mmCIF file of C-alpha atoms in Angstrom:
data_model
loop_
_atom_site.group_PDB
_atom_site.id
_atom_site.type_symbol
_atom_site.label_atom_id
_atom_site.label_comp_id
_atom_site.label_asym_id
_atom_site.label_seq_id
_atom_site.Cartn_x
_atom_site.Cartn_y
_atom_site.Cartn_z
ATOM 1 C CA UNK A 23 24.445 73.740 8.565
ATOM 2 C CA UNK A 24 25.765 71.959 5.537
ATOM 3 C CA UNK A 25 27.181 74.723 3.365
ATOM 4 C CA UNK A 26 27.735 72.200 0.495
ATOM 5 C CA UNK A 27 24.108 71.111 0.423
ATOM 6 C CA UNK A 28 22.853 74.694 0.816
ATOM 7 C CA UNK A 29 24.948 75.792 -2.249
ATOM 8 C CA UNK A 30 23.798 72.817 -4.227
ATOM 9 C CA UNK A 31 20.217 73.656 -3.346
ATOM 10 C CA UNK A 32 20.714 77.185 -4.465
ATOM 11 C CA UNK A 33 22.072 75.977 -7.768
ATOM 12 C CA UNK A 34 18.878 73.943 -8.478
ATOM 13 C CA UNK A 35 17.203 77.219 -9.602
ATOM 14 C CA UNK A 36 19.908 77.703 -12.210
ATOM 15 C CA UNK A 37 23.568 78.135 -12.879
ATOM 16 C CA UNK A 38 25.375 80.870 -10.881
ATOM 17 C CA UNK A 39 28.775 82.359 -10.296
ATOM 18 C CA UNK A 40 30.430 82.004 -6.898
ATOM 19 C CA UNK A 41 29.617 85.708 -6.155
ATOM 20 C CA UNK A 42 25.955 85.054 -6.847
ATOM 21 C CA UNK A 43 25.913 81.954 -4.648
ATOM 22 C CA UNK A 44 27.463 83.898 -1.752
ATOM 23 C CA UNK A 45 25.025 86.718 -2.124
ATOM 24 C CA UNK A 46 22.009 84.376 -2.174
ATOM 25 C CA UNK A 47 23.401 82.381 0.806
ATOM 26 C CA UNK A 48 23.829 85.565 2.827
ATOM 27 C CA UNK A 49 20.277 86.701 1.967
ATOM 28 C CA UNK A 50 18.657 83.548 3.043
ATOM 29 C CA UNK A 51 20.881 82.021 5.615
ATOM 30 C CA UNK A 52 23.779 84.235 6.423
ATOM 31 C CA UNK A 53 22.321 87.233 8.226
ATOM 32 C CA UNK A 54 24.159 86.437 11.450
ATOM 33 C CA UNK A 55 27.080 84.698 9.901
ATOM 34 C CA UNK A 56 27.801 85.622 6.338
ATOM 35 C CA UNK A 57 29.580 83.143 4.156
ATOM 36 C CA UNK A 58 33.183 84.024 3.183
ATOM 37 C CA UNK A 59 34.209 84.029 -0.490
ATOM 38 C CA UNK A 60 36.874 81.587 0.308
ATOM 39 C CA UNK A 61 34.351 79.115 1.724
ATOM 40 C CA UNK A 62 32.287 79.411 -1.388
ATOM 41 C CA UNK A 63 35.160 78.714 -3.743
ATOM 42 C CA UNK A 64 36.664 75.905 -1.614
ATOM 43 C CA UNK A 65 33.224 74.238 -1.360
ATOM 44 C CA UNK A 66 32.590 74.560 -5.049
ATOM 45 C CA UNK A 67 35.906 73.003 -5.862
ATOM 46 C CA UNK A 68 35.034 70.019 -3.625
ATOM 47 C CA UNK A 69 31.594 69.678 -5.237
ATOM 48 C CA UNK A 70 33.269 69.909 -8.645
ATOM 49 C CA UNK A 71 35.721 67.215 -7.645
ATOM 50 C CA UNK A 72 32.880 64.906 -6.449
ATOM 51 C CA UNK A 73 30.854 65.443 -9.672
ATOM 52 C CA UNK A 74 27.989 67.261 -7.909
ATOM 53 C CA UNK A 75 28.515 70.415 -9.926
ATOM 54 C CA UNK A 76 30.091 71.301 -13.254
ATOM 55 C CA UNK A 77 31.481 74.402 -14.723
ATOM 56 C CA UNK A 78 28.951 75.627 -17.303
ATOM 57 C CA UNK A 79 30.976 78.548 -18.561
ATOM 58 C CA UNK A 80 33.981 80.835 -17.819
ATOM 59 C CA UNK A 81 33.661 84.455 -18.382
ATOM 60 C CA UNK A 82 36.421 87.095 -18.218
ATOM 61 C CA UNK A 83 35.989 89.592 -15.402
ATOM 62 C CA UNK A 84 37.807 92.638 -13.928
ATOM 63 C CA UNK A 85 39.992 90.226 -12.011
ATOM 64 C CA UNK A 86 40.164 86.461 -12.313
ATOM 65 C CA UNK A 87 37.970 84.547 -14.747
ATOM 66 C CA UNK A 88 34.430 83.968 -13.477
ATOM 67 C CA UNK A 89 33.164 80.375 -13.475
ATOM 68 C CA UNK A 90 29.506 79.695 -13.737
ATOM 69 C CA UNK A 91 28.532 76.583 -11.803
ATOM 70 C CA UNK A 92 25.615 74.230 -12.578
ATOM 71 C CA UNK A 93 24.277 71.425 -10.465
ATOM 72 C CA UNK A 94 24.629 67.901 -12.022
ATOM 73 C CA UNK A 95 22.003 65.094 -11.745
ATOM 74 C CA UNK A 96 24.173 63.557 -9.050
ATOM 75 C CA UNK A 97 24.034 66.948 -7.152
ATOM 76 C CA UNK A 98 20.307 67.063 -7.348
ATOM 77 C CA UNK A 99 20.144 63.450 -5.996
ATOM 78 C CA UNK A 100 22.466 64.435 -3.253
ATOM 79 C CA UNK A 101 20.344 67.472 -2.271
ATOM 80 C CA UNK A 102 17.180 65.365 -2.388
ATOM 81 C CA UNK A 103 18.675 62.745 -0.013
ATOM 82 C CA UNK A 104 19.936 65.389 2.338
ATOM 83 C CA UNK A 105 16.546 67.126 2.467
ATOM 84 C CA UNK A 106 14.770 63.889 3.140
ATOM 85 C CA UNK A 107 17.115 62.783 5.885
ATOM 86 C CA UNK A 108 15.896 64.076 9.402
ATOM 87 C CA UNK A 109 18.485 66.038 11.395
ATOM 88 C CA UNK A 110 19.723 64.340 14.494
ATOM 89 C CA UNK A 111 18.403 66.034 17.585
ATOM 90 C CA UNK A 112 21.115 67.492 19.685
ATOM 91 C CA UNK A 113 20.430 66.562 23.323
ATOM 92 C CA UNK A 114 23.376 68.650 24.713
ATOM 93 C CA UNK A 115 24.451 65.881 27.096
ATOM 94 C CA UNK A 116 27.900 67.403 27.374
ATOM 95 C CA UNK A 117 26.925 71.011 27.927
ATOM 96 C CA UNK A 118 29.697 73.570 28.436
ATOM 97 C CA UNK A 119 27.469 75.405 30.841
ATOM 98 C CA UNK A 120 27.037 72.214 33.023
ATOM 99 C CA UNK A 121 30.869 71.744 32.799
ATOM 100 C CA UNK A 122 31.403 75.285 34.062
ATOM 101 C CA UNK A 123 28.965 74.732 37.062
ATOM 102 C CA UNK A 124 30.696 71.602 38.128
ATOM 103 C CA UNK A 125 34.103 73.088 37.745
ATOM 104 C CA UNK A 126 33.053 76.163 39.834
ATOM 105 C CA UNK A 127 31.893 73.870 42.533
ATOM 106 C CA UNK A 128 35.044 71.743 42.429
ATOM 107 C CA UNK A 129 37.307 74.791 42.700
ATOM 108 C CA UNK A 130 35.253 76.662 45.255
ATOM 109 C CA UNK A 131 34.074 79.319 42.950
ATOM 110 C CA UNK A 132 30.552 80.876 43.015
ATOM 111 C CA UNK A 133 28.414 78.517 40.809
ATOM 112 C CA UNK A 134 25.283 80.381 41.717
ATOM 113 C CA UNK A 135 26.821 83.594 40.461
ATOM 114 C CA UNK A 136 27.919 81.866 37.340
ATOM 115 C CA UNK A 137 24.275 80.757 36.763
ATOM 116 C CA UNK A 138 22.912 84.237 37.450
ATOM 117 C CA UNK A 139 25.390 85.761 34.951
ATOM 118 C CA UNK A 140 24.374 83.137 32.337
ATOM 119 C CA UNK A 141 20.675 83.796 32.982
ATOM 120 C CA UNK A 142 21.257 87.535 32.492
ATOM 121 C CA UNK A 143 23.068 86.861 29.166
ATOM 122 C CA UNK A 144 20.263 84.632 27.997
ATOM 123 C CA UNK A 145 17.636 87.205 28.844
ATOM 124 C CA UNK A 146 19.565 89.885 27.077
ATOM 125 C CA UNK A 147 19.800 87.845 23.928
ATOM 126 C CA UNK A 148 16.080 86.941 24.130
ATOM 127 C CA UNK A 149 15.207 90.649 24.305
ATOM 128 C CA UNK A 150 17.412 91.298 21.262
ATOM 129 C CA UNK A 151 15.866 88.387 19.305
ATOM 130 C CA UNK A 152 12.392 89.446 20.218
ATOM 131 C CA UNK A 153 13.098 92.899 18.741
ATOM 132 C CA UNK A 154 14.603 91.437 15.712
ATOM 133 C CA UNK A 155 11.535 89.099 15.262
ATOM 134 C CA UNK A 156 9.093 91.977 15.783
ATOM 135 C CA UNK A 157 10.830 94.098 13.082
ATOM 136 C CA UNK A 158 11.778 91.162 10.690
ATOM 137 C CA UNK A 159 10.219 89.400 7.846
ATOM 138 C CA UNK A 160 8.723 85.899 8.102
ATOM 139 C CA UNK A 161 12.123 84.208 7.645
ATOM 140 C CA UNK A 162 13.584 86.378 10.462
ATOM 141 C CA UNK A 163 10.551 85.566 12.685
ATOM 142 C CA UNK A 164 10.917 81.824 12.221
ATOM 143 C CA UNK A 165 14.714 81.825 12.782
ATOM 144 C CA UNK A 166 14.220 83.978 15.957
ATOM 145 C CA UNK A 167 11.429 81.697 17.166
ATOM 146 C CA UNK A 168 13.720 78.772 16.808
ATOM 147 C CA UNK A 169 16.390 80.473 18.747
ATOM 148 C CA UNK A 170 14.036 81.774 21.436
ATOM 149 C CA UNK A 171 12.606 78.347 22.056
ATOM 150 C CA UNK A 172 16.106 77.004 22.638
ATOM 151 C CA UNK A 173 16.958 79.793 24.976
ATOM 152 C CA UNK A 174 13.796 79.266 26.817
ATOM 153 C CA UNK A 175 14.697 75.659 27.471
ATOM 154 C CA UNK A 176 18.131 76.832 28.630
ATOM 155 C CA UNK A 177 16.480 79.188 31.002
ATOM 156 C CA UNK A 178 14.375 76.361 32.467
ATOM 157 C CA UNK A 179 17.599 74.332 32.964
ATOM 158 C CA UNK A 180 19.282 77.352 34.573
ATOM 159 C CA UNK A 181 16.378 77.575 37.099
ATOM 160 C CA UNK A 182 16.491 73.907 37.757
ATOM 161 C CA UNK A 183 20.288 73.853 38.227
ATOM 162 C CA UNK A 184 20.027 76.836 40.633
ATOM 163 C CA UNK A 185 17.317 74.997 42.637
ATOM 164 C CA UNK A 186 19.506 71.837 42.840
ATOM 165 C CA UNK A 187 22.943 73.617 43.320
ATOM 166 C CA UNK A 188 23.176 72.571 46.987
ATOM 167 C CA UNK A 189 22.566 68.916 46.259
ATOM 168 C CA UNK A 190 24.997 69.089 43.272
ATOM 169 C CA UNK A 191 27.710 70.647 45.441
ATOM 170 C CA UNK A 192 27.393 67.713 47.887
ATOM 171 C CA UNK A 193 27.596 65.040 45.185
ATOM 172 C CA UNK A 194 30.607 66.961 43.502
ATOM 173 C CA UNK A 195 32.439 67.121 46.847
ATOM 174 C CA UNK A 196 32.319 63.265 47.302
#
């Protein structure tokens, strides 16, 4: 996820302080991985340096002064370009899981057990996401569906790898 573009997009609705940006980010996108304040301020500093935001005002606070950031025309254009650009599909051609299976075979370890353990972990996470989806709002449901579809694809691969494990062991041993 592009934190810079996400913060810029949040600023399009109006100027905000770093604290407000963090709070909005966490509500919409950070349920599983909240944004750290340091990330917000470091990102805003970079955006300021590149002319994508400007400081609209500075207010005294209980601690340091609070800057209110506003998006510039260049920032709006940047967000617009980012939103229009499709994301590159990630084919996972160098999967860590595949690497572990091959290394297990190369070192005489139980690759089948590794696949079974991974399958159990995938199923555990799928149950958790299904509960979250059932209890969540529409945003949660969509996020969980996205993750569940990826996990289902991983499970299909785990089944296929298990079915081909003997053949892979022969090829790896050559």
